[in-house]
Tab-separated table of C-alpha atoms in Angstrom:
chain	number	residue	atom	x	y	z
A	1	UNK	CA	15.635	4.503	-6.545
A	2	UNK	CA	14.614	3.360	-9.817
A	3	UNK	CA	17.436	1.735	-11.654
A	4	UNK	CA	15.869	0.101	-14.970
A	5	UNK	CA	12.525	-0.690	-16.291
A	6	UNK	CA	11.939	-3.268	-18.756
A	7	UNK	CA	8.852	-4.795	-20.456
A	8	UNK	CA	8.147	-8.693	-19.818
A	9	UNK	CA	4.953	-8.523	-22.155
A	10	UNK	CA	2.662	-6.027	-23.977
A	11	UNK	CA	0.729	-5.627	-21.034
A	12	UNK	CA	3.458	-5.599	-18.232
A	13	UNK	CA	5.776	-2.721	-16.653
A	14	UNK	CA	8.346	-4.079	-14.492
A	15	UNK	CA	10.846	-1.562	-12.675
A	16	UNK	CA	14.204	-2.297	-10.504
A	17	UNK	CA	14.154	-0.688	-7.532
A	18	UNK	CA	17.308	0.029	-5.359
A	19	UNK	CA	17.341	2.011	-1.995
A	20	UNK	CA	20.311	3.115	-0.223
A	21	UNK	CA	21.701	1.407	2.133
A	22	UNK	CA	20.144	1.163	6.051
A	23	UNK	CA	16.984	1.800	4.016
A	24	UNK	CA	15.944	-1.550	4.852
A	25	UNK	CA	12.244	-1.110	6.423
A	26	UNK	CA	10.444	-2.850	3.626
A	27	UNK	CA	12.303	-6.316	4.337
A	28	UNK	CA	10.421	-6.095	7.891
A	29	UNK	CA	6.658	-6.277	5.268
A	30	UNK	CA	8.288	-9.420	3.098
A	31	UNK	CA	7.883	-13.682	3.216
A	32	UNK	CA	9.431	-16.018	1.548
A	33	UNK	CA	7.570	-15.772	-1.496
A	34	UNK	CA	4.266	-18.403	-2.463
A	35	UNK	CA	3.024	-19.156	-5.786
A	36	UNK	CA	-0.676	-18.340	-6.754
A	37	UNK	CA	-4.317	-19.392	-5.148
A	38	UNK	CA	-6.272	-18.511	-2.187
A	39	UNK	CA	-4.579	-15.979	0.344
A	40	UNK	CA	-5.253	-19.643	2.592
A	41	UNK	CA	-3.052	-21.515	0.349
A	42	UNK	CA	-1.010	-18.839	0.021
A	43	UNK	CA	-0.231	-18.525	3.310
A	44	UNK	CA	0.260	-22.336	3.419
A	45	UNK	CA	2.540	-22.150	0.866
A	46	UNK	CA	4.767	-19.362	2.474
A	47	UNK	CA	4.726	-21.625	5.812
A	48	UNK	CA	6.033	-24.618	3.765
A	49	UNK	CA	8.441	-22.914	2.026
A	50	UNK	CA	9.922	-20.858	5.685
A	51	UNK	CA	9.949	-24.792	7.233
A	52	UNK	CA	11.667	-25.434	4.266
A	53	UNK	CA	14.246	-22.988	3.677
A	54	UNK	CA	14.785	-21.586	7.867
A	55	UNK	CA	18.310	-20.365	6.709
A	56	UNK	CA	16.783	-18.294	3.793
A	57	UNK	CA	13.957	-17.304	6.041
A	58	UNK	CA	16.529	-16.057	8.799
A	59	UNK	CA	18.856	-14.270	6.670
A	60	UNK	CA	15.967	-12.500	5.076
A	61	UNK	CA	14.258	-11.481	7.851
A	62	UNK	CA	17.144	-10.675	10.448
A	63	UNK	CA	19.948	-9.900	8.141
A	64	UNK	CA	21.590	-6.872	8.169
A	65	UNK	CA	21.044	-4.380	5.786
A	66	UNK	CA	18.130	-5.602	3.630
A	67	UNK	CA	18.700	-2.883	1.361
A	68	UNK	CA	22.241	-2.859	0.699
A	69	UNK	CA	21.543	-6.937	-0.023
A	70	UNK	CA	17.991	-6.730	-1.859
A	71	UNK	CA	16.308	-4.956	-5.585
A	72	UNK	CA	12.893	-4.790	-5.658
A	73	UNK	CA	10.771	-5.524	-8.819
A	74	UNK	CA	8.065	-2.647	-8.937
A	75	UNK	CA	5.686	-4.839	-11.450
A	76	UNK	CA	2.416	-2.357	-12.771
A	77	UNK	CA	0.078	-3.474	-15.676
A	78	UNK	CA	-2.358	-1.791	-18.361
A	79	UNK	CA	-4.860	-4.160	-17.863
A	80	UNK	CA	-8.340	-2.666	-16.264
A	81	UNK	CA	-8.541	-3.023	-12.785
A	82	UNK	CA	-9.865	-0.276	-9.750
A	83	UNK	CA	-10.365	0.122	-6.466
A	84	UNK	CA	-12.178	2.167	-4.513
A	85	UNK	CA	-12.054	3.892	-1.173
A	86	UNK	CA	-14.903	5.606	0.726
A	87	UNK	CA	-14.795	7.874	3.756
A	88	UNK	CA	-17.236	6.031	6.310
A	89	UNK	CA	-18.048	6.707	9.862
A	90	UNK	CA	-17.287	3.421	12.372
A	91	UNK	CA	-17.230	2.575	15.888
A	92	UNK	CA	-14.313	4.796	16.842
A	93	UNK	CA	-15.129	7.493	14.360
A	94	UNK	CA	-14.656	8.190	10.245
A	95	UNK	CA	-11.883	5.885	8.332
A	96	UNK	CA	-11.307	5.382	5.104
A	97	UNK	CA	-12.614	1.921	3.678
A	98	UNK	CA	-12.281	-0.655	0.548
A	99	UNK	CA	-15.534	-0.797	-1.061
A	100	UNK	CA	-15.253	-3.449	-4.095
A	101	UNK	CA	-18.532	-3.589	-5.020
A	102	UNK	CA	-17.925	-2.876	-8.266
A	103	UNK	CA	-16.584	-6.391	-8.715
A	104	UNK	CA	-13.090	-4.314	-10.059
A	105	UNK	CA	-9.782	-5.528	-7.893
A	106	UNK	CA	-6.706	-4.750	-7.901
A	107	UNK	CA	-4.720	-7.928	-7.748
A	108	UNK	CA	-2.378	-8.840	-4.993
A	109	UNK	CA	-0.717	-11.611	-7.445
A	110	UNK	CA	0.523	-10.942	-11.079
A	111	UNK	CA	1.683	-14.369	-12.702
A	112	UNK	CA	4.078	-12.948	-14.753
A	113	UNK	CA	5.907	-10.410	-12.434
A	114	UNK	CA	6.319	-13.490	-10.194
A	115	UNK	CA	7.662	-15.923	-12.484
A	116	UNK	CA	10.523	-13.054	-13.282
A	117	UNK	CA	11.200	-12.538	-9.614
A	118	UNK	CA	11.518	-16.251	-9.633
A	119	UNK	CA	13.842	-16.310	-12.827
A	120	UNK	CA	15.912	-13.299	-11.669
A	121	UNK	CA	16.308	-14.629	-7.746
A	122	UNK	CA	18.253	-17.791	-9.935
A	123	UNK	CA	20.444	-15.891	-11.806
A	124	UNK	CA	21.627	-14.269	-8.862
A	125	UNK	CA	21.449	-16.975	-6.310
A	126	UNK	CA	19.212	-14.639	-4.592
A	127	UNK	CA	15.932	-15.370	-2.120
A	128	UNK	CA	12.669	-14.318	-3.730
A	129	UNK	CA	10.014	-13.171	-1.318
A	130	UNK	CA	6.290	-11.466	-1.322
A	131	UNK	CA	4.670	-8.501	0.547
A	132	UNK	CA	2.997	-10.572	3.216
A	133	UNK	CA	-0.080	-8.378	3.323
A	134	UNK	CA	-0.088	-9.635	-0.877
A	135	UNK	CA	-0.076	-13.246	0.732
A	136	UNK	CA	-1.792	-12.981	3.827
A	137	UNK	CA	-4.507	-11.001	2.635
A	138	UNK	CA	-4.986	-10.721	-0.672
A	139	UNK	CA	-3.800	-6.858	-0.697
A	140	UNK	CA	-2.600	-5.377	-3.529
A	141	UNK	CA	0.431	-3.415	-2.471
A	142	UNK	CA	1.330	0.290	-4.265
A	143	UNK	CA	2.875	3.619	-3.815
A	144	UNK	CA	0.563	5.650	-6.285
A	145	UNK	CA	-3.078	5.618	-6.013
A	146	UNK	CA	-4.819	7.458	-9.080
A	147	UNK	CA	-7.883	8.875	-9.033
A	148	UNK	CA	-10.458	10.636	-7.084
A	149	UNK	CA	-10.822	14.069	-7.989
A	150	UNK	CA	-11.802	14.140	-11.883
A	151	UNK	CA	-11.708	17.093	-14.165
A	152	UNK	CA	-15.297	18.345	-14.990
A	153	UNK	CA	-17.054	21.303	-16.876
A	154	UNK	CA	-18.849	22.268	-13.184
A	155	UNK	CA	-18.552	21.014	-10.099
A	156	UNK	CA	-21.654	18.159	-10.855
A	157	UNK	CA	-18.913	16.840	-13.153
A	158	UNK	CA	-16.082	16.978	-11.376
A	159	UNK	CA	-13.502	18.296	-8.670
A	160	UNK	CA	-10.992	20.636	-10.577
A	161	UNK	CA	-11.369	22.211	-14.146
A	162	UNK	CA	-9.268	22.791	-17.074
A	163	UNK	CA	-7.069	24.793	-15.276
A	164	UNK	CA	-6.479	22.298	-12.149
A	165	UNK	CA	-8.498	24.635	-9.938
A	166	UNK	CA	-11.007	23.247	-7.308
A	167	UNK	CA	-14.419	24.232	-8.654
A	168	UNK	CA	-15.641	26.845	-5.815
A	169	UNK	CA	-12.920	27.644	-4.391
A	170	UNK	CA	-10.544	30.110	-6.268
A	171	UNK	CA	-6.493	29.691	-6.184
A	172	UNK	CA	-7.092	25.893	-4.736
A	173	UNK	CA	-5.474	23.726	-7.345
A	174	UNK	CA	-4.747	20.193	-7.187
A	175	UNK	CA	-1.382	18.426	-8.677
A	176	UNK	CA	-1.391	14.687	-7.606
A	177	UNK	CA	-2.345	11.396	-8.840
A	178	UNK	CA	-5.753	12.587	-7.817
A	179	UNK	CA	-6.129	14.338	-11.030
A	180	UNK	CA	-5.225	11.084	-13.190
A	181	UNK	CA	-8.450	9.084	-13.998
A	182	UNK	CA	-7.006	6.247	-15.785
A	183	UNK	CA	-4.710	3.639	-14.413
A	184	UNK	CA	-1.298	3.999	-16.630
A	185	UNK	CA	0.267	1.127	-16.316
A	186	UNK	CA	3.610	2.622	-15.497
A	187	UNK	CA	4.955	4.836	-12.885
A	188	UNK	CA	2.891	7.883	-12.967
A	189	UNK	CA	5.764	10.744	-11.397
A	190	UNK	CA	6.426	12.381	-14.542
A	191	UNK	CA	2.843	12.567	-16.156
A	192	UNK	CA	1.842	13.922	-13.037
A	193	UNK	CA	5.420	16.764	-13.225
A	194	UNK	CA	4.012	17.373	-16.598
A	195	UNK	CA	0.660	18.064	-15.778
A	196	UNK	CA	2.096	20.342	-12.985
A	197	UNK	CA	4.102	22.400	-15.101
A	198	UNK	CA	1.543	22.792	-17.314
A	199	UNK	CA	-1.000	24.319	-14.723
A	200	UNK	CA	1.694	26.302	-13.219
A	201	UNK	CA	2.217	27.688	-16.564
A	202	UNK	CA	-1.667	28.695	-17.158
A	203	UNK	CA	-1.353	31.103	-13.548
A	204	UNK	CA	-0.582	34.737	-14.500
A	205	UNK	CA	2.847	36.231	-13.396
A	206	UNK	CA	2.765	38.986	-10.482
A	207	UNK	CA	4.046	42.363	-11.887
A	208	UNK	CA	7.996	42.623	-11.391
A	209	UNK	CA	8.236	38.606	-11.860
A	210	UNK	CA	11.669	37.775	-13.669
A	211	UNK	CA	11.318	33.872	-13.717
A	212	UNK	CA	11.076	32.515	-17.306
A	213	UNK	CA	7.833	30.837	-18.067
A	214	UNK	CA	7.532	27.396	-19.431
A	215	UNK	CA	7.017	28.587	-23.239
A	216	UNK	CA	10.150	30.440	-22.598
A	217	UNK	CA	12.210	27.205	-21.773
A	218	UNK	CA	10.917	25.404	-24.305
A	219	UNK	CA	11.757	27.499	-26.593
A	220	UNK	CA	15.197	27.614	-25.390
A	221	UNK	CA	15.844	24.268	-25.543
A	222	UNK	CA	14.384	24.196	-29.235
């Protein structure tokens, strides 16, 4: 679905995303879009801006095909930021939970992703619009969450070790974004194909196996 990617500042990944047609679910989880502040004002703003544009606000919301009409910017930074989720026990049983004590968020709006959504909805006589949970509620909204079993020495340390495999448990590996500790700023589906291949290359062959191994490929290819 990704069409381009292109670099607004040192800091700032930005990536055009196109789904196929009748694809159109993630116009149902859009606004019109509001500038920065306070989800409050936010919210305000979005509100303002529906009252004052109900023909954009129709045809965005009930117009057919919102993917065949629409290109999403996929905007991801370098900058530090983490959150993190716990598995607590409630009222109607265990669910997983936000717990931002840490003071580290991940922010709902990015300044400069939002003035180029602005800049590219002109050029193409387009409607620019928000997540409304990034409005509403101040949630950041993403497809790749990194992080939460690290590689360690023993299993004190960490989850997996150099090989990918779960300490304590033999021939459990894992080969997500689990295993990536640091947030990269850009989409992380080929670091974590890499990192794949790579483990998959450290497992011994069964006897009679006539698939060529990675070092075999690559060596191929030159």
């Amino acid at each position: 679905a990704i069409s381009r990617i292109f670099e607004p500042d040192e800091h700032t990944h930005i990536e055009l995303v196109k789904y196929p047609n009748g694809s159109g679910l993630m116009g149902k989880l859009a606004t019109l879009a509001a500038g920065s502040g306070h989800p409050i004002v936010r919210t305000i703003k979005a509100i303002w801006n529906t009252l004052k544009h109900p023909i954009f606000f129709m045809k965005a919301t009930f117009g057919a095909d919102f993917a065949k009409n629409s290109v999403i910017l996929l905007v991801m930074q370098s900058l530090d930021n983490a959150m993190k989720i716990k598995w607590k026990r409630g009222l109607f049983g265990k669910k997983m939970v936000f717990d931002n004590k840490s003071g580290q968020t991940v922010p709902a709006y990015i300044d400069i992703g939002q003035q180029v959504m602005y800049k590219y909805a002109d050029k193409v006589d387009g409607i620019a619009m928000n997540a409304i949970t990034e409005v509403l509620f101040n949630m950041s909204s993403t497809a790749h969450i990194l992080g939460g079993c690290p590689m360690g020495e023993t299993k004190q340390e960490g989850v997996i070790n150099d090989k990918f495999e779960v300490h304590g448990y033999p021939n459990m590996y894992v080969l997500d974004g689990s295993i990536i500790q640091g947030n990269l700023g850009v989409n992380p589906s080929l670091t974590i194909t890499a990192l794949s291949e790579y483990a998959m290359s450290l497992i011994p062959e069964k006897d009679g196996n006539k698939q060529k191994s990675l070092e075999e490929m690559m060596k191929e290819v030159g």
